Amino acid sequence: MTNSTPSTDYDYVVLGAGIVGSAIARVLAGYQHRVALVEARDDVGDGTSKANTAILHTGFDAKPGTLESRMVSRGYTLLADYATHTGIPVERTGALLVAWNDEELAALPGLQAKAVDNGYTHCAIVDADEVYRQVPALGDGALGGLTVPDESIICTWTTNLALATDAVNRGVVLRTGTRAESVTVENHHTILHTSQGDITTRWVVNAAGLGSDYLDQAFGYDRFHITPRRGELLVYDKLARTLIDKIVLPVPTSRGKGVLVSPTIYGNVMLGPTAEDLDDRSATGTSEAGFEFLLGKGAKLMPRLLDEEVTAAYAGLRAATDYGDYLIDVDEDQHYVLVGGIRSTGLTSGMAVAEHLEELLDQAGALPARVGTPAPPRMPNIGEAFTRPYQDAELIAADPAYGKVVCFCERVTAGEIRDAYASPIPPAGLEGLRRRTRAMNGRCQGFFCGAEVAAAVEAHPCPRRVASPDREGEAAR
Ligand SMILES: Cc1cc2nc3c(=O)[nH]c(=O)nc-3n(C[C@H](O)[C@H](O)[C@H](O)COP(=O)(O)OP(=O)(O)OC[C@H]3O[C@@H](n4cnc5c(N)ncnc54)[C@H](O)[C@@H]3O)c2cc1C
């Protein structure tokens, strides 16, 4: 394919460097292809993939028979396995779904049966005594529960970064700060008109999350519409962590999974998310109404949580659609692939979506010979349950920068900040550095380390094209 289309810049352009697009680019780079990962923002993982509940779902409560159910179940296995190879922090905390009234109690057997339909057989119904034995700090009134022992918490930031880094290491050209604005589909290629000029490519993969319906329309379709569904969350101080060691879920409704309480991979406790349909696709700010709503829920779920301090609040936008399932489609005539409707489970399913797409493209005869790929990257650990550099005496002896703590709340060292900037995809700004190191994520909100961290950011101006392979080597493939 590469040799037959010498006039195009790329064989595949993947639009959107969230978890889904990064996973797809990584898979496509396993073939004899010139692949670009094109992202409107200045950094990878800066869309919905940065602000979610960060649960690695078993898929026990998905709608059986849907593509989403299949992708979540498979994605759970793929990502859990990938995490062990790359060092993405994951904790298999398990979850407890709690029934608070008779109607919810009566729904538990149905949920257990649904889990079995989804291929997950480890759920068990437990009585109220067992619920309180497992989570003593739970508020009064729980009538029973359903255990989901394999639900896990994971670092969504490291997941996105690992997949994108892996893609770049495999030869993908990452072009950040490049928004696809319109397209011209020609006979054998497509011209993407972007904020950084035109890009020509044989195939386009639309993994643009909240922007995917607009791009789909640019290819002449009108098959789904996105409504941004905001989810706000509160993060409680690390002192609250002793209150809870597993994810506490409500009985899900048609509008979503509801408000949960969960430990986070960084050692905090999280309460949320809300579910509010909006018009504005950029409305990732938090609201007073959301805050009050969550406090009300928290007061019932776990009253003692409200005695602890909220150290952060954030919001993410689910790409909710009117379609009701994942929408993955290969248009062989236009050499165009839609990966849409990846609404509220895409962190878990991203790698399975990439695998599924690989199968579809293979069936379409759009994949040439495989190429050898490098080993997956080993990611820096920012999970609280695993050894961090400041705790590693041997590492500090070898390199004292890991003994110099810069952010005291989150115990981030100068060595980690240095490494982030020396990595294949360096941060594009302060937010990116936070996601790579946890710097300034703590209870003081950067009061102590703000100046030093800001100086590190200023010393590294935002790169637009963050990472690209050797173009000579690429042309030779
Ligand atoms: C509150 C909340 C809680 C959630 N909890 C969970 C959970 O616990 N577990 C789970 O598995 N999932 C969860 N999710 C869902 C999960 O976060 C998403 O499904 C996933 O992040 C989607 O990834 P993505 O790559 O499709 O989208 P994104 O991460 O949004 O990436 C799309 C990218 O495309 C870029 N883009 C858009 N338009 C263009 C354009 N024209 N040109 C170039 N680039 C463009 C954007 O800038 C963006 O970076 C949650 C979501 C929310 C909001």
XYZ file of C-alpha atoms and ligand atoms in Angstrom:
530
model
C 0.000 0.000 0.000
C 2.775 2.416 0.878
C 4.456 2.020 -2.501
C 1.220 2.243 -4.504
C 0.305 5.656 -3.117
C 3.492 7.700 -3.307
C 1.622 10.988 -3.634
C -0.009 10.920 -0.211
C 1.629 12.066 2.986
C 0.232 9.089 4.877
C -1.601 5.811 4.400
C -3.669 6.409 7.538
C -4.466 9.543 9.463
C -6.132 8.937 12.813
C -7.996 12.024 14.020
C -8.005 12.416 17.804
C -5.266 11.435 20.256
C -7.507 10.363 23.107
C -7.380 6.807 24.373
C -9.321 5.449 21.401
C -7.350 7.228 18.662
C -4.022 6.484 20.329
C -4.903 2.783 20.639
C -5.886 2.689 16.959
C -2.721 4.462 15.772
C -0.662 2.013 17.817
C -2.302 -0.975 16.138
C -2.070 0.473 12.614
C 1.628 1.113 13.144
C 2.086 -2.639 13.410
C 1.690 -2.789 9.611
C 3.696 -1.467 6.689
C 1.959 1.882 6.848
C 2.740 5.543 7.165
C 0.477 6.587 10.024
C -0.173 9.999 11.548
C -2.044 10.721 14.756
C -3.517 14.191 14.382
C -4.799 16.025 17.448
C -6.459 19.427 17.656
C -5.114 20.170 21.112
C -1.490 20.738 22.036
C -1.174 17.493 23.975
C -2.403 13.922 23.795
C -5.138 12.847 26.204
C -6.467 16.356 26.689
C -10.115 15.604 25.810
C -12.587 13.308 27.564
C -9.834 10.782 28.242
C -8.303 13.058 30.880
C -11.430 13.591 32.993
C -13.368 10.456 33.772
C -14.032 8.152 36.700
C -11.035 5.997 35.788
C -12.620 2.612 36.362
C -11.505 -0.406 34.405
C -14.930 -1.930 33.864
C -15.661 -5.650 33.644
C -18.722 -4.735 31.581
C -21.040 -6.573 33.991
C -23.782 -3.965 33.526
C -23.474 -3.300 29.788
C -26.434 -3.961 27.506
C -25.958 -7.602 26.472
C -25.496 -8.225 22.784
C -24.244 -4.745 21.992
C -20.905 -3.939 20.429
C -20.159 -1.911 23.565
C -20.661 -4.975 25.768
C -18.245 -6.970 23.630
C -15.660 -4.186 23.464
C -15.724 -3.452 27.201
C -15.365 -7.098 28.141
C -12.476 -7.618 25.718
C -10.963 -4.224 26.554
C -10.850 -5.149 30.228
C -8.601 -8.112 29.442
C -6.462 -6.280 26.902
C -5.854 -3.204 29.051
C -5.242 -5.173 32.250
C -2.620 -7.187 30.387
C -1.095 -4.120 28.719
C -0.908 -2.419 32.108
C 1.275 -5.197 33.500
C 3.693 -4.772 30.584
C 3.814 -0.980 30.616
C 3.454 -0.208 34.307
C 0.126 1.626 34.002
C -1.062 1.638 37.618
C -4.141 -0.536 38.233
C -5.675 -1.749 41.484
C -8.206 -4.551 41.457
C -10.267 -3.118 44.295
C -13.541 -4.756 43.317
C -16.891 -2.991 43.480
C -20.002 -3.274 45.584
C -23.279 -2.223 44.023
C -25.625 -1.141 46.809
C -29.439 -1.292 46.878
C -31.030 1.483 48.946
C -34.719 0.648 48.529
C -36.942 -2.363 47.814
C -37.092 -1.647 44.106
C -33.306 -1.619 43.843
C -33.065 -4.736 45.985
C -35.461 -6.496 43.640
C -33.302 -5.421 40.688
C -30.181 -7.240 41.951
C -30.976 -10.736 40.582
C -31.651 -9.170 37.177
C -28.322 -7.361 37.300
C -26.557 -10.568 38.220
C -28.215 -12.364 35.295
C -27.262 -9.468 33.014
C -23.657 -9.820 34.117
C -23.764 -13.492 33.129
C -25.248 -12.520 29.750
C -22.253 -10.213 29.377
C -19.920 -13.120 30.076
C -19.108 -12.044 33.628
C -19.917 -14.755 36.162
C -18.284 -13.529 39.371
C -21.060 -11.316 40.780
C -22.714 -12.400 44.021
C -25.745 -11.008 45.843
C -25.044 -10.166 49.485
C -27.261 -9.077 52.370
C -27.111 -5.821 54.298
C -24.810 -7.240 56.997
C -22.261 -8.207 54.368
C -22.568 -4.805 52.711
C -21.691 -3.080 55.994
C -18.946 -5.605 56.729
C -17.337 -4.733 53.407
C -17.851 -0.957 53.666
C -18.435 -0.019 57.322
C -18.512 3.722 56.570
C -21.520 3.416 54.302
C -24.549 5.531 55.265
C -27.606 4.012 56.931
C -30.309 2.280 54.951
C -28.497 -0.144 52.642
C -30.652 -3.226 52.091
C -28.267 -5.461 50.166
C -25.748 -5.468 47.382
C -24.093 -7.117 44.432
C -20.364 -7.741 44.480
C -18.266 -7.235 41.332
C -14.850 -8.472 42.453
C -12.935 -7.614 39.278
C -13.863 -3.943 38.823
C -10.610 -2.005 39.086
C -9.286 1.520 39.362
C -6.701 2.631 36.824
C -4.739 5.714 35.805
C -6.472 7.087 32.719
C -3.675 9.616 32.112
C -0.943 6.977 31.985
C -3.151 4.745 29.822
C -3.524 7.444 27.157
C 0.134 8.409 27.329
C 1.343 4.800 27.133
C -0.744 4.077 24.033
C 0.362 7.290 22.314
C 4.004 6.746 23.275
C 3.839 3.186 22.015
C 2.378 4.480 18.740
C 5.173 7.038 18.345
C 7.814 4.430 19.196
C 6.309 2.261 16.445
C 6.791 5.075 13.925
C 3.560 7.058 14.075
C 3.927 10.787 13.399
C 2.131 12.692 16.136
C 0.847 16.080 15.034
C -0.638 18.028 17.903
C -2.163 21.513 17.670
C -3.625 20.424 14.325
C -7.403 20.580 13.967
C -9.044 18.903 10.966
C -11.499 21.482 9.676
C -12.864 20.024 6.446
C -12.107 17.288 3.941
C -11.946 16.813 0.198
C -12.414 13.199 -0.841
C -10.680 12.406 -4.136
C -10.614 9.092 -6.013
C -7.608 7.554 -4.298
C -6.950 9.841 -1.381
C -8.451 12.404 0.948
C -7.181 15.898 1.588
C -7.624 16.944 5.196
C -7.758 20.712 5.479
C -6.351 21.416 8.928
C -5.441 24.422 11.025
C -1.818 23.648 10.056
C -2.326 23.192 6.330
C -3.414 20.325 4.127
C -2.571 16.690 4.808
C -3.162 13.986 2.197
C -3.872 10.429 3.179
C -5.239 7.194 1.770
C -7.459 6.491 4.783
C -8.977 8.638 7.499
C -9.953 7.210 10.888
C -12.312 9.499 12.763
C -11.722 8.988 16.496
C -12.456 12.595 17.370
C -14.688 11.958 20.397
C -16.938 14.959 20.939
C -16.082 16.199 17.438
C -16.684 12.896 15.649
C -20.213 13.657 14.379
C -19.053 16.909 12.763
C -16.245 15.118 10.943
C -18.641 12.344 9.960
C -20.854 14.981 8.325
C -17.827 16.225 6.383
C -17.776 12.761 4.765
C -21.425 13.183 3.734
C -23.114 11.289 6.563
C -25.927 12.244 8.888
C -26.233 9.169 11.094
C -25.639 10.292 14.670
C -25.498 13.409 16.804
C -23.500 14.015 19.922
C -24.916 15.605 23.039
C -22.164 16.413 25.519
C -23.174 14.879 28.844
C -21.244 16.532 31.621
C -20.029 14.506 34.565
C -18.735 16.472 37.547
C -16.648 14.833 40.265
C -15.282 15.789 43.661
C -11.903 14.562 44.883
C -11.442 14.181 48.631
C -8.234 14.429 50.574
C -6.029 11.376 51.077
C -7.113 11.225 54.720
C -10.487 9.967 53.448
C -8.881 6.931 51.849
C -9.245 4.851 55.023
C -13.037 5.110 54.655
C -13.203 2.998 51.550
C -11.178 0.314 49.801
C -13.539 -0.575 46.971
C -15.792 1.122 44.454
C -19.321 1.674 45.790
C -21.834 1.802 42.959
C -25.516 2.661 42.818
C -28.038 0.565 40.897
C -27.680 1.903 37.329
C -30.511 3.685 35.531
C -31.212 4.346 31.853
C -29.288 7.636 32.184
C -26.097 6.000 33.276
C -24.171 4.388 36.048
C -25.122 7.019 38.647
C -23.060 8.556 41.441
C -20.369 6.372 42.957
C -17.768 6.655 45.683
C -14.395 5.221 44.823
C -10.794 5.192 45.883
C -8.543 6.761 43.255
C -5.288 5.375 41.989
C -3.541 8.440 43.495
C -4.690 7.616 47.045
C -7.715 9.923 47.238
C -11.459 9.276 47.295
C -13.741 10.389 44.496
C -17.470 11.168 44.517
C -19.410 11.496 41.265
C -20.109 11.826 38.436
C -23.208 13.862 37.679
C -24.972 13.417 34.329
C -26.196 16.617 32.685
C -26.910 17.080 28.986
C -25.527 20.325 27.580
C -25.206 22.089 24.228
C -21.694 23.417 24.712
C -19.018 20.864 23.785
C -16.370 22.798 25.660
C -18.235 23.174 28.978
C -15.794 21.278 31.154
C -16.096 23.751 34.024
C -17.660 22.620 37.288
C -20.842 24.181 38.669
C -22.239 25.120 42.056
C -25.357 23.048 41.321
C -23.192 20.009 40.551
C -21.240 20.533 43.770
C -24.419 20.744 45.864
C -25.952 17.723 44.147
C -22.872 15.617 44.840
C -22.696 16.721 48.466
C -26.327 15.628 48.847
C -25.541 12.225 47.372
C -22.383 11.904 49.476
C -24.306 12.702 52.670
C -26.486 9.647 52.096
C -23.862 7.331 50.648
C -21.099 7.984 53.135
C -21.775 10.793 55.637
C -18.288 10.638 57.137
C -16.827 11.501 53.753
C -18.282 14.968 54.101
C -16.103 15.578 57.175
C -13.060 15.355 54.901
C -11.797 18.147 52.657
C -12.531 18.381 48.968
C -9.162 19.026 47.352
C -10.281 19.201 43.726
C -13.356 19.224 41.505
C -13.368 18.441 37.812
C -15.732 17.649 34.984
C -15.609 15.606 31.809
C -17.960 15.463 28.833
C -19.289 12.105 27.674
C -19.852 11.958 23.924
C -23.459 10.746 24.346
C -25.269 9.971 21.107
C -28.774 9.242 19.857
C -27.537 5.882 18.533
C -27.366 3.847 21.744
C -24.264 1.777 20.973
C -20.750 2.180 19.657
C -20.820 3.118 15.992
C -17.825 1.652 14.164
C -18.031 1.548 10.415
C -15.629 1.157 7.498
C -16.551 3.036 4.308
C -14.403 1.294 1.712
C -15.393 3.674 -1.098
C -14.227 6.782 0.709
C -11.467 5.014 2.630
C -13.019 6.401 5.749
C -13.567 4.837 9.168
C -15.917 6.126 11.844
C -15.263 5.267 15.468
C -18.107 7.102 17.177
C -20.417 6.817 20.154
C -17.639 5.765 22.530
C -19.564 7.364 25.331
C -18.856 6.327 28.880
C -16.681 3.218 28.670
C -13.920 4.156 26.222
C -11.072 4.091 28.726
C -11.751 0.394 29.238
C -12.656 -0.477 25.666
C -10.141 1.589 23.664
C -7.702 -1.249 22.986
C -10.540 -3.619 22.025
C -11.955 -1.015 19.652
C -8.538 -0.831 17.991
C -8.391 -4.608 17.725
C -11.930 -4.727 16.289
C -11.025 -2.096 13.717
C -7.943 -4.076 12.779
C -10.202 -7.057 11.999
C -12.575 -4.914 9.916
C -9.722 -3.363 7.918
C -8.189 -6.770 7.398
C -11.503 -8.035 5.988
C -11.548 -4.995 3.696
C -8.075 -5.915 2.459
C -6.718 -2.626 3.762
C -3.837 -4.002 5.809
C -0.499 -4.856 4.186
C 2.251 -6.973 5.734
C 3.005 -6.709 9.403
C 6.210 -5.053 10.593
C 8.202 -5.815 13.718
C 7.335 -3.537 16.623
C 9.420 -2.406 19.579
C 8.569 -3.550 23.097
C 5.875 -1.455 24.781
C 7.164 1.520 26.748
C 7.713 1.235 30.488
C 5.753 4.127 31.957
C 6.699 6.100 35.081
C 4.556 5.015 38.027
C 2.268 7.677 39.473
C 0.034 5.222 41.358
C -0.003 5.480 45.136
C -0.060 1.729 45.757
C 3.237 1.118 43.977
C 6.770 2.288 44.692
C 7.284 5.905 43.701
C 10.750 7.331 42.990
C 10.937 9.261 46.307
C 10.548 5.896 48.105
C 13.215 4.077 46.120
C 16.543 4.322 47.965
C 18.480 2.535 45.240
C 17.133 4.821 42.550
C 17.903 7.921 44.608
C 21.459 6.696 45.273
C 21.978 6.289 41.531
C 20.346 9.621 40.664
C 19.821 12.180 43.463
C 17.210 14.062 41.380
C 14.719 11.373 42.490
C 15.401 12.349 46.081
C 14.643 16.024 45.509
C 10.937 16.441 46.202
C 9.399 19.391 44.375
C 5.684 18.827 45.042
C 5.340 17.860 48.699
C 1.629 16.993 48.721
C 1.985 14.453 45.931
C 5.690 13.778 46.509
C 6.803 14.455 42.987
C 10.546 14.712 42.459
C 12.748 16.825 40.212
C 13.844 13.609 38.497
C 10.270 12.794 37.425
C 9.683 16.301 36.062
C 12.951 16.110 34.142
C 11.998 12.682 32.766
C 8.592 13.922 31.612
C 10.252 16.556 29.445
C 12.801 14.065 28.106
C 10.100 11.536 27.162
C 8.932 10.808 23.578
C 5.815 12.935 24.170
C 6.771 15.770 26.493
C 4.031 17.788 28.199
C 2.693 20.759 26.275
C 2.057 22.802 29.416
C 1.283 22.707 33.104
C -1.792 20.491 32.722
C 0.205 17.950 30.772
C 2.909 17.913 33.415
C 0.251 17.335 36.106
C -1.078 14.355 34.201
C 2.382 12.864 33.803
C 3.702 13.415 37.322
C 0.852 14.499 39.676
C 2.763 17.753 40.348
C 0.406 20.368 41.853
C -2.449 17.871 42.188
C -2.350 17.884 45.969
C -4.281 19.575 48.708
C -2.232 22.779 48.629
C -3.085 23.172 44.926
C 0.451 24.239 44.083
C 0.867 26.809 46.881
C 4.292 25.425 47.799
C 5.565 24.029 44.529
C 3.737 26.278 42.047
C 6.673 28.565 41.299
C 9.171 25.755 40.795
C 6.798 23.728 38.641
C 5.846 26.787 36.581
C 9.549 27.486 36.007
C 10.001 23.947 34.679
C 7.062 24.449 32.326
C 8.358 27.807 31.110
C 11.770 26.324 30.410
C 10.119 23.983 27.902
C 8.062 25.875 25.315
C 5.061 23.987 23.937
C 6.109 21.887 20.943
C 3.525 21.691 18.132
C 4.700 18.557 16.368
C 5.566 16.652 19.506
C 7.075 13.525 18.149
C 7.873 11.984 14.827
C 9.973 9.063 13.693
C 12.937 9.345 11.432
C 11.356 10.385 8.096
C 14.072 8.641 6.107
C 13.419 5.366 7.877
C 9.701 5.881 7.438
C 9.954 6.382 3.670
C 11.991 3.203 3.398
C 9.250 1.035 4.866
C -17.516 11.765 33.726
C -16.997 10.607 32.917
C -16.710 9.398 33.542
C -16.244 8.318 32.791
N -15.851 7.194 33.449
C -15.303 6.172 32.747
C -14.825 5.028 33.423
O -14.834 4.965 34.656
N -14.332 3.998 32.685
C -14.308 4.031 31.323
O -13.899 3.048 30.703
N -14.709 5.144 30.649
C -15.189 6.209 31.330
N -15.606 7.333 30.684
C -15.566 7.363 29.226
C -14.195 7.598 28.661
O -13.531 8.627 29.347
C -14.346 7.939 27.178
O -15.173 6.989 26.547
C -13.009 7.955 26.475
O -12.109 8.798 27.152
C -13.209 8.421 25.057
O -11.949 8.488 24.437
P -11.843 9.082 22.989
O -10.459 8.875 22.542
O -12.953 8.538 22.149
O -12.217 10.627 23.166
P -11.314 11.844 23.637
O -10.458 11.517 24.765
O -12.249 13.012 23.800
O -10.374 12.097 22.386
C -10.851 12.665 21.192
C -9.811 13.664 20.728
O -10.159 14.138 19.440
C -9.714 15.461 19.330
N -10.444 16.102 18.246
C -11.752 16.445 18.202
N -12.039 17.025 17.024
C -10.888 17.036 16.298
C -10.564 17.513 15.005
N -11.481 18.098 14.212
N -9.276 17.397 14.567
C -8.343 16.803 15.366
N -8.622 16.334 16.613
C -9.877 16.450 17.068
C -10.031 16.043 20.702
O -9.255 17.192 20.960
C -9.719 14.884 21.631
O -8.424 14.965 22.165
C -16.094 8.438 31.394
C -16.368 9.657 30.769
C -16.796 10.738 31.532
C -17.020 12.049 30.867
